[in-house]
Short mmCIF file of C-alpha atoms and ligand atoms in Angstrom, two decimals:
data_model
loop_
_atom_site.label_atom_id
_atom_site.label_comp_id
_atom_site.label_asym_id
_atom_site.label_seq_id
_atom_site.Cartn_x
_atom_site.Cartn_y
_atom_site.Cartn_z
CA MET A 151 -76.01 -32.44 14.23
CA LYS A 152 -74.07 -29.18 12.54
CA GLY A 153 -71.48 -29.33 10.15
CA SER A 154 -72.30 -32.71 8.69
CA ILE A 155 -72.22 -33.66 4.94
CA LYS A 156 -74.70 -36.20 4.15
CA ILE A 157 -72.39 -39.65 2.04
CA GLY A 158 -75.33 -41.93 0.74
CA ARG A 159 -78.36 -43.68 2.36
CA ILE A 160 -78.46 -47.26 3.73
CA LEU A 161 -81.22 -49.37 4.39
CA GLY A 162 -83.54 -46.05 4.29
CA ILE A 163 -81.45 -44.00 6.39
CA PRO A 164 -79.54 -41.17 5.12
CA ILE A 165 -75.50 -41.51 6.68
CA TYR A 166 -74.43 -38.16 7.34
CA ILE A 167 -69.76 -37.38 8.15
CA ASN A 168 -69.13 -34.59 10.59
CA TYR A 169 -66.16 -32.80 9.69
CA THR A 170 -64.76 -33.65 12.90
CA TRP A 171 -64.53 -37.44 11.49
CA LEU A 172 -62.46 -35.98 8.31
CA PHE A 173 -59.73 -35.16 11.81
CA VAL A 174 -59.77 -38.79 13.12
CA PHE A 175 -59.98 -39.89 9.55
CA ALA A 176 -56.35 -37.89 8.71
CA PHE A 177 -54.99 -38.23 11.86
CA ILE A 178 -55.37 -42.47 12.16
CA THR A 179 -54.31 -42.96 8.37
CA TYR A 180 -50.80 -40.45 9.53
CA MET A 181 -50.23 -42.31 12.41
CA LEU A 182 -50.86 -46.34 11.07
CA ALA A 183 -48.21 -45.36 7.75
CA VAL A 184 -45.91 -43.33 9.70
CA ASP A 185 -45.45 -45.19 13.33
CA VAL A 186 -47.77 -48.66 13.69
CA PHE A 187 -47.48 -50.14 10.65
CA PRO A 188 -43.77 -49.98 10.08
CA SER A 189 -42.79 -50.87 14.08
CA ASP A 190 -43.74 -54.05 12.53
CA GLU A 191 -39.78 -54.25 11.34
CA ARG A 192 -41.59 -55.88 8.06
CA ASN A 193 -39.75 -53.81 5.61
CA PHE A 194 -43.16 -52.64 3.63
CA SER A 195 -42.11 -49.72 0.46
CA GLN A 196 -43.50 -46.16 1.95
CA LEU A 197 -45.91 -46.86 -1.04
CA THR A 198 -46.86 -50.09 1.04
CA TYR A 199 -47.86 -48.32 4.36
CA TRP A 200 -50.05 -45.33 3.23
CA LEU A 201 -51.78 -47.77 1.12
CA LEU A 202 -52.32 -49.75 4.34
CA GLY A 203 -52.81 -46.51 6.63
CA ILE A 204 -55.78 -45.12 3.94
CA CYS A 205 -57.20 -48.67 3.06
CA THR A 206 -57.13 -49.79 7.19
CA SER A 207 -58.89 -46.15 8.19
CA LEU A 208 -61.65 -47.13 5.34
CA LEU A 209 -62.15 -50.29 6.90
CA PHE A 210 -61.92 -48.47 10.40
CA PHE A 211 -64.92 -45.83 9.54
CA ALA A 212 -66.91 -49.20 7.30
CA SER A 213 -66.71 -50.80 11.11
CA LEU A 214 -68.19 -47.46 12.82
CA LEU A 215 -70.76 -47.87 9.99
CA LEU A 216 -71.72 -51.35 11.08
CA HIS A 217 -71.96 -50.84 14.51
CA GLU A 218 -74.82 -48.31 14.57
CA LEU A 219 -76.31 -50.32 11.77
CA ALA A 220 -76.57 -53.17 13.38
CA HIS A 221 -78.57 -50.93 16.54
CA SER A 222 -80.96 -49.41 13.54
CA PHE A 223 -81.20 -53.03 11.66
CA VAL A 224 -83.01 -53.90 15.21
CA CYS A 225 -84.86 -51.27 15.00
CA LEU A 226 -85.97 -50.64 11.92
CA LYS A 227 -87.57 -54.23 12.54
CA ASN A 228 -89.07 -53.40 16.01
CA GLY A 229 -91.01 -50.33 13.68
CA ILE A 230 -89.01 -47.18 15.63
CA PRO A 231 -87.80 -45.63 12.52
CA VAL A 232 -83.97 -44.00 12.71
CA LYS A 233 -83.53 -40.79 11.28
CA SER A 234 -80.33 -40.48 10.69
CA ILE A 235 -76.54 -41.91 10.99
CA THR A 236 -73.95 -39.82 11.91
CA LEU A 237 -70.12 -40.69 12.31
CA PHE A 238 -68.35 -37.53 14.21
CA ILE A 239 -65.13 -37.35 16.36
CA PHE A 240 -66.26 -40.39 18.91
CA GLY A 241 -67.85 -42.68 16.79
CA GLY A 242 -71.34 -43.01 15.60
CA VAL A 243 -74.64 -42.03 16.79
CA ALA A 244 -77.99 -42.70 15.20
CA ARG A 245 -81.22 -41.31 15.61
CA ILE A 246 -84.07 -43.06 16.55
CA ALA A 247 -87.64 -41.08 16.63
CA LYS A 248 -88.78 -43.35 20.29
CA GLU A 249 -87.11 -45.67 22.62
CA ALA A 250 -88.35 -48.85 23.04
CA GLU A 251 -91.29 -49.87 25.31
CA LYS A 252 -90.52 -52.39 26.33
CA PRO A 253 -87.05 -53.36 28.10
CA SER A 254 -86.74 -56.23 26.71
CA LEU A 255 -86.21 -54.52 22.60
CA GLU A 256 -84.68 -51.45 24.66
CA PHE A 257 -81.53 -54.61 25.11
CA LEU A 258 -81.59 -55.82 21.57
CA MET A 259 -81.16 -52.63 20.36
CA ALA A 260 -78.34 -51.80 22.67
CA ALA A 261 -76.15 -55.09 22.65
CA ALA A 262 -76.80 -55.31 18.75
CA GLY A 263 -74.08 -53.14 18.46
CA PRO A 264 -71.49 -54.31 20.17
CA PHE A 265 -72.20 -57.23 19.57
CA ALA A 266 -71.66 -56.98 15.42
CA SER A 267 -68.12 -55.24 16.43
CA ILE A 268 -66.71 -58.30 18.22
CA ALA A 269 -68.73 -60.47 14.98
CA LEU A 270 -66.50 -57.76 13.21
CA SER A 271 -63.26 -58.23 15.16
CA ALA A 272 -63.37 -62.13 15.35
CA ILE A 273 -63.92 -62.01 11.14
CA PHE A 274 -61.01 -59.75 11.18
CA GLY A 275 -58.91 -61.87 13.46
CA SER A 276 -59.53 -64.49 11.45
CA ILE A 277 -58.19 -63.50 8.38
CA TRP A 278 -55.07 -62.34 10.42
CA TRP A 279 -54.40 -66.41 11.01
CA PHE A 280 -55.02 -68.01 7.46
CA THR A 281 -53.01 -65.19 5.78
CA ARG A 282 -49.52 -64.66 8.95
CA GLY A 283 -46.55 -65.92 7.22
CA VAL A 284 -48.65 -65.73 3.65
CA TYR A 285 -49.71 -62.29 3.17
CA ASP A 286 -47.98 -59.56 5.46
CA PRO A 287 -49.63 -56.75 4.27
CA LEU A 288 -53.08 -58.13 4.67
CA SER A 289 -52.26 -59.95 8.08
CA SER A 290 -50.96 -56.43 9.88
CA MET A 291 -54.18 -54.67 8.55
CA THR A 292 -56.54 -57.51 9.86
CA GLY A 293 -54.53 -58.27 12.69
CA TYR A 294 -55.16 -54.20 13.98
CA LEU A 295 -59.02 -53.80 12.34
CA ALA A 296 -59.21 -57.14 14.71
CA ILE A 297 -58.12 -54.62 17.95
CA ILE A 298 -59.54 -52.12 17.49
CA ASN A 299 -62.97 -53.62 17.15
CA LEU A 300 -62.59 -54.95 20.09
CA GLY A 301 -61.69 -52.29 21.93
CA LEU A 302 -64.10 -50.42 20.43
CA ALA A 303 -66.65 -53.47 21.81
CA ILE A 304 -65.25 -53.25 25.33
CA PHE A 305 -65.56 -49.22 25.18
CA ASN A 306 -69.27 -49.31 24.61
CA LEU A 307 -70.01 -51.77 27.04
CA VAL A 308 -68.49 -50.17 29.36
CA PRO A 309 -72.03 -48.99 32.10
CA GLY A 310 -72.11 -45.67 31.03
CA TYR A 311 -75.28 -44.39 30.18
CA PRO A 312 -76.29 -43.40 26.96
CA LEU A 313 -73.09 -45.88 26.10
CA ASP A 314 -74.35 -49.00 24.93
CA GLY A 315 -73.51 -51.01 28.12
CA GLY A 316 -75.36 -48.72 29.97
CA ARG A 317 -78.48 -48.90 27.77
CA ILE A 318 -77.65 -52.32 28.60
CA PHE A 319 -77.90 -51.62 32.46
CA ARG A 320 -80.43 -49.43 31.94
CA SER A 321 -82.89 -51.98 30.59
CA ILE A 322 -82.37 -54.56 33.37
CA VAL A 323 -83.15 -52.54 35.95
CA TRP A 324 -86.31 -51.38 34.26
CA LEU A 325 -87.49 -55.12 33.72
CA ILE A 326 -86.34 -55.42 37.35
CA THR A 327 -87.70 -52.39 38.46
CA GLY A 328 -90.38 -52.82 36.49
CA ASP A 329 -90.29 -48.11 36.40
CA HIS A 330 -89.09 -46.67 33.18
CA GLN A 331 -87.83 -43.32 35.07
CA LYS A 332 -86.70 -44.92 37.69
CA ALA A 333 -83.58 -47.17 35.55
CA THR A 334 -83.31 -43.96 33.18
CA ARG A 335 -82.26 -41.68 36.53
CA ILE A 336 -80.11 -44.97 38.00
CA ALA A 337 -78.11 -45.49 34.83
CA SER A 338 -77.66 -42.15 33.94
CA GLN A 339 -76.24 -41.38 37.59
CA THR A 340 -73.97 -44.39 37.00
CA GLY A 341 -72.78 -43.43 33.83
CA LYS A 342 -72.07 -39.57 35.69
CA ALA A 343 -70.83 -41.82 38.76
CA ILE A 344 -68.46 -43.74 35.73
CA GLY A 345 -67.72 -40.58 34.21
CA TYR A 346 -65.86 -38.62 37.01
CA LEU A 347 -64.07 -41.59 37.59
CA PHE A 348 -62.61 -41.60 34.52
CA ILE A 349 -61.31 -37.92 35.00
CA ALA A 350 -60.11 -39.22 38.08
CA GLY A 351 -57.82 -41.77 36.54
CA GLY A 352 -56.90 -39.18 33.87
CA VAL A 353 -55.54 -37.29 36.36
CA PHE A 354 -53.95 -39.72 37.87
CA ILE A 355 -52.28 -41.03 34.99
CA ILE A 356 -51.17 -37.66 33.99
CA VAL A 357 -49.48 -37.13 37.72
CA ARG A 358 -47.86 -40.67 37.24
CA TYR A 359 -47.68 -41.71 33.76
CA ASN A 360 -48.21 -39.92 30.43
CA MET A 361 -49.98 -36.41 29.89
CA TRP A 362 -51.16 -37.57 26.89
CA GLU A 363 -53.21 -40.33 27.16
CA GLY A 364 -54.17 -39.30 30.13
CA LEU A 365 -55.70 -36.37 28.82
CA TRP A 366 -57.66 -38.60 26.72
CA ILE A 367 -58.26 -40.91 29.21
CA ALA A 368 -60.04 -37.56 31.02
CA PHE A 369 -61.61 -35.95 28.11
CA VAL A 370 -63.90 -38.93 27.51
CA GLY A 371 -64.56 -39.09 31.19
CA TRP A 372 -66.02 -35.45 30.58
CA PHE A 373 -67.52 -36.26 27.58
CA LEU A 374 -69.47 -38.79 29.30
CA THR A 375 -70.37 -37.07 32.24
CA MET A 376 -71.59 -34.40 29.93
CA ALA A 377 -74.06 -36.85 27.98
CA ALA A 378 -75.20 -38.36 31.09
CA ALA A 379 -76.50 -34.96 32.71
CA GLY A 380 -78.23 -34.28 29.36
CA THR A 381 -80.35 -37.44 29.29
CA SER A 382 -81.64 -37.36 32.39
CA ARG A 383 -82.84 -33.50 31.97
CA GLN A 384 -84.44 -35.28 28.76
CA ALA A 385 -86.15 -37.93 31.29
CA THR A 386 -86.78 -35.07 33.18
CA ILE A 387 -89.01 -33.22 30.93
CA LYS A 388 -90.15 -36.54 29.58
CA GLN A 389 -91.51 -36.82 33.23
CA SER A 390 -92.89 -33.05 34.03
CA LEU A 391 -95.17 -33.76 30.69
CA GLY A 392 -96.48 -36.54 31.46
CA GLY A 393 -100.66 -36.40 31.50
CA ILE A 394 -100.74 -32.69 30.13
CA LYS A 395 -103.58 -32.44 26.89
CA ALA A 396 -102.52 -29.72 23.62
CA GLY A 397 -104.89 -27.54 25.04
CA ASP A 398 -102.71 -26.88 28.02
CA VAL A 399 -100.08 -25.95 25.85
CA MET A 400 -100.75 -24.21 23.29
CA VAL A 401 -100.10 -20.71 22.61
CA SER A 402 -101.88 -18.09 20.73
CA ASP A 403 -98.92 -15.81 19.88
CA TYR A 404 -98.88 -16.51 16.33
CA ILE A 405 -99.54 -14.22 13.31
CA SER A 406 -102.33 -15.17 10.74
CA ILE A 407 -101.89 -13.91 6.92
CA SER A 408 -103.72 -14.08 3.89
CA SER A 409 -103.00 -16.26 0.98
CA VAL A 410 -103.58 -13.13 -1.28
CA LEU A 411 -100.37 -11.14 -0.23
CA THR A 412 -97.72 -11.38 -2.60
CA LEU A 413 -94.16 -12.58 -0.70
CA LYS A 414 -93.15 -8.96 -0.75
CA GLN A 415 -95.71 -7.21 1.29
CA VAL A 416 -94.95 -11.04 3.61
CA HIS A 417 -90.93 -10.11 3.77
CA VAL A 418 -92.43 -6.45 5.47
CA TYR A 419 -94.18 -8.62 8.01
CA ILE A 420 -91.18 -10.34 8.85
CA ALA A 421 -89.07 -7.00 9.42
CA HIS A 422 -91.22 -5.99 11.99
CA THR A 423 -92.82 -8.15 13.74
CA GLY A 424 -89.48 -10.74 13.62
CA LYS A 425 -91.58 -13.25 13.10
CA LEU A 426 -90.75 -16.45 11.15
CA PHE A 427 -93.87 -18.38 10.64
CA PHE A 428 -96.85 -17.63 10.12
CA LEU A 429 -100.56 -19.20 9.68
CA VAL A 430 -102.18 -18.95 6.12
CA THR A 431 -105.75 -18.54 7.05
CA ASP A 432 -108.83 -17.64 5.23
CA HIS A 433 -112.19 -16.44 7.93
CA GLU A 434 -109.77 -17.99 10.48
CA ARG A 435 -110.14 -21.62 8.72
CA LEU A 436 -106.12 -22.84 7.82
CA LEU A 437 -105.69 -23.53 4.36
CA GLY A 438 -101.27 -23.28 5.46
CA SER A 439 -98.51 -22.51 6.92
CA ILE A 440 -95.95 -20.37 5.17
CA SER A 441 -91.89 -19.82 7.07
CA VAL A 442 -88.14 -18.77 5.58
CA GLU A 443 -87.96 -21.89 4.66
CA ASN A 444 -90.79 -21.86 2.11
CA PHE A 445 -89.38 -18.38 0.89
CA ALA A 446 -85.94 -19.94 0.70
CA ARG A 447 -87.04 -21.50 -2.92
CA VAL A 448 -88.21 -18.97 -4.56
CA PRO A 449 -86.02 -16.40 -5.97
CA GLN A 450 -85.36 -12.34 -4.66
CA GLN A 451 -86.85 -10.96 -7.73
CA GLU A 452 -90.20 -13.27 -8.22
CA TRP A 453 -91.26 -11.84 -4.11
CA ASP A 454 -93.19 -9.17 -6.48
CA SER A 455 -95.34 -11.98 -8.32
CA THR A 456 -95.19 -14.45 -6.19
CA THR A 457 -99.01 -15.16 -3.38
CA VAL A 458 -98.53 -17.09 -0.71
CA GLY A 459 -100.62 -19.42 -1.87
CA GLN A 460 -98.46 -20.30 -4.26
CA ILE A 461 -95.81 -21.52 -1.98
CA MET A 462 -97.56 -22.64 1.41
CA THR A 463 -97.37 -25.84 2.28
CA PRO A 464 -100.90 -26.32 1.82
CA VAL A 465 -102.79 -27.89 5.23
CA ASN A 466 -103.03 -31.04 4.05
CA ASP A 467 -99.54 -31.90 4.24
CA MET A 468 -99.26 -30.50 7.51
CA GLN A 469 -99.14 -32.14 11.40
CA LEU A 470 -102.50 -30.86 13.04
CA LEU A 471 -102.95 -31.63 16.42
CA ASN A 472 -106.32 -31.84 18.71
CA THR A 473 -106.62 -30.29 21.85
CA GLU A 474 -107.02 -34.23 23.47
CA ASP A 475 -103.76 -35.34 22.45
CA ASP A 476 -100.78 -35.39 24.49
CA ALA A 477 -97.49 -33.17 24.76
CA LEU A 478 -95.23 -36.00 25.33
CA GLY A 479 -96.21 -38.25 22.06
CA ILE A 480 -96.43 -34.43 20.53
CA LEU A 481 -92.48 -33.96 21.49
CA GLU A 482 -92.17 -37.21 20.29
CA LYS A 483 -94.16 -36.62 16.61
CA MET A 484 -91.67 -33.15 16.39
CA ASP A 485 -88.44 -35.01 16.71
CA GLU A 486 -90.06 -37.96 14.10
CA VAL A 487 -90.72 -35.29 10.96
CA ASP A 488 -87.97 -32.84 12.05
CA ASP A 489 -90.74 -29.43 12.76
CA ASN A 490 -90.47 -27.74 15.03
CA ARG A 491 -94.12 -26.10 15.19
CA MET A 492 -98.04 -28.02 15.45
CA VAL A 493 -101.17 -25.97 15.01
CA VAL A 494 -104.05 -27.35 17.61
CA VAL A 495 -107.46 -27.19 15.46
CA ASP A 496 -111.40 -28.12 15.34
CA GLY A 497 -112.63 -30.32 13.36
CA HIS A 498 -113.66 -27.61 11.22
CA ASN A 499 -109.58 -26.35 10.19
CA GLY A 500 -110.32 -24.14 12.60
CA ILE A 501 -107.76 -22.85 14.83
CA LEU A 502 -107.59 -23.73 18.18
CA GLY A 503 -103.33 -22.95 18.94
CA LEU A 504 -100.23 -23.18 17.86
CA ILE A 505 -98.14 -25.83 20.10
CA THR A 506 -93.93 -25.21 19.73
CA ARG A 507 -91.06 -27.67 20.82
CA ASP A 508 -89.94 -23.65 23.01
CA SER A 509 -92.69 -23.77 24.34
CA LEU A 510 -93.10 -27.15 25.30
CA LEU A 511 -89.63 -27.17 26.73
CA ARG A 512 -90.58 -24.39 28.27
CA PHE A 513 -94.28 -25.50 30.43
CA ALA A 514 -92.05 -28.47 31.54
CA LEU A 515 -89.81 -26.31 32.87
CA SER A 516 -91.85 -24.51 34.38
CA ARG A 517 -93.78 -27.06 36.09
CA ARG A 518 -91.02 -28.84 37.33
CA GLN A 519 -89.86 -25.71 39.03
CA MET A 520 -93.24 -25.62 40.72
CA ALA A 521 -92.56 -28.77 42.17
CA THR A 522 -89.60 -28.81 43.29
ZN1 LIG B 137 -73.22 -48.35 19.56
#
């Protein structure tokens, strides 16, 4: 996600915070310190209210993270890599490299998050119960966190795909029908319908009661319809790529260069061709590849004295394909290793063609247009 900063690693998964989350953090802290906690009329000092606001926001942040970690934990346990967790304005999102292969696993992956939020709500709720009247600042804070975690669980259980509840719904339809694509279609249609219900409900509230709450509900509804449309588009792409092999989609519009060229010479190529990626070859045999990312690691004053061979990604570190690899698997692999270009080779590293994410998506799109 754009505009995110990395804050650390848990279970080997990089954790990011999107800048939108910082606004939420500031807003929640302010709201708690100035409005929510003082309305308890317990007459704590200003400083206590602000400290409570900050602690509660931080624990809310930790709760969101634990929700995502619960999803991730089930994935990792079942051999599905998790690429990252990002916290942003609507909560958190864990990026997983591929989808579950069985409905039962999808059910567990989806249910783990809301389960964690309910468990957190129970833990905060019991601390609230035992500290009531004994230590009021702590009980105010934990009482609020119990409610907000319960709210988080309930919202996520709304059966609108791609929310957790929608994924649970899809896994059940998948189990009943035995058809993953049909289940995805039904779940994303339901997701869209629920999004429209939220929008309609929001508009109704704006008209009848309170402007801001209605606007917020309608906004969430809009977000849900967009997300559902996005996932159904993804499902269509996957459907279109079924049965397609690397040999069918590879393209030949790549440029091969020699490893003895200097970076300065390659820079001229870039300026003339607009290409940002080159294959390094010796008599049609692949030696490696070089892209602007490799370039960025070398200071410009050294471009004259550095050769392509010195900084290229060597062939052994590249993901190579053969003509029989299936297209859908390639797309998933690209997501998994975060690489948008892969080279198709024969048994002796002779180049047969190039596959890019763009070429895969364009192929899927044109195939779909032909079908309709
Ligand atoms: Zn979740």
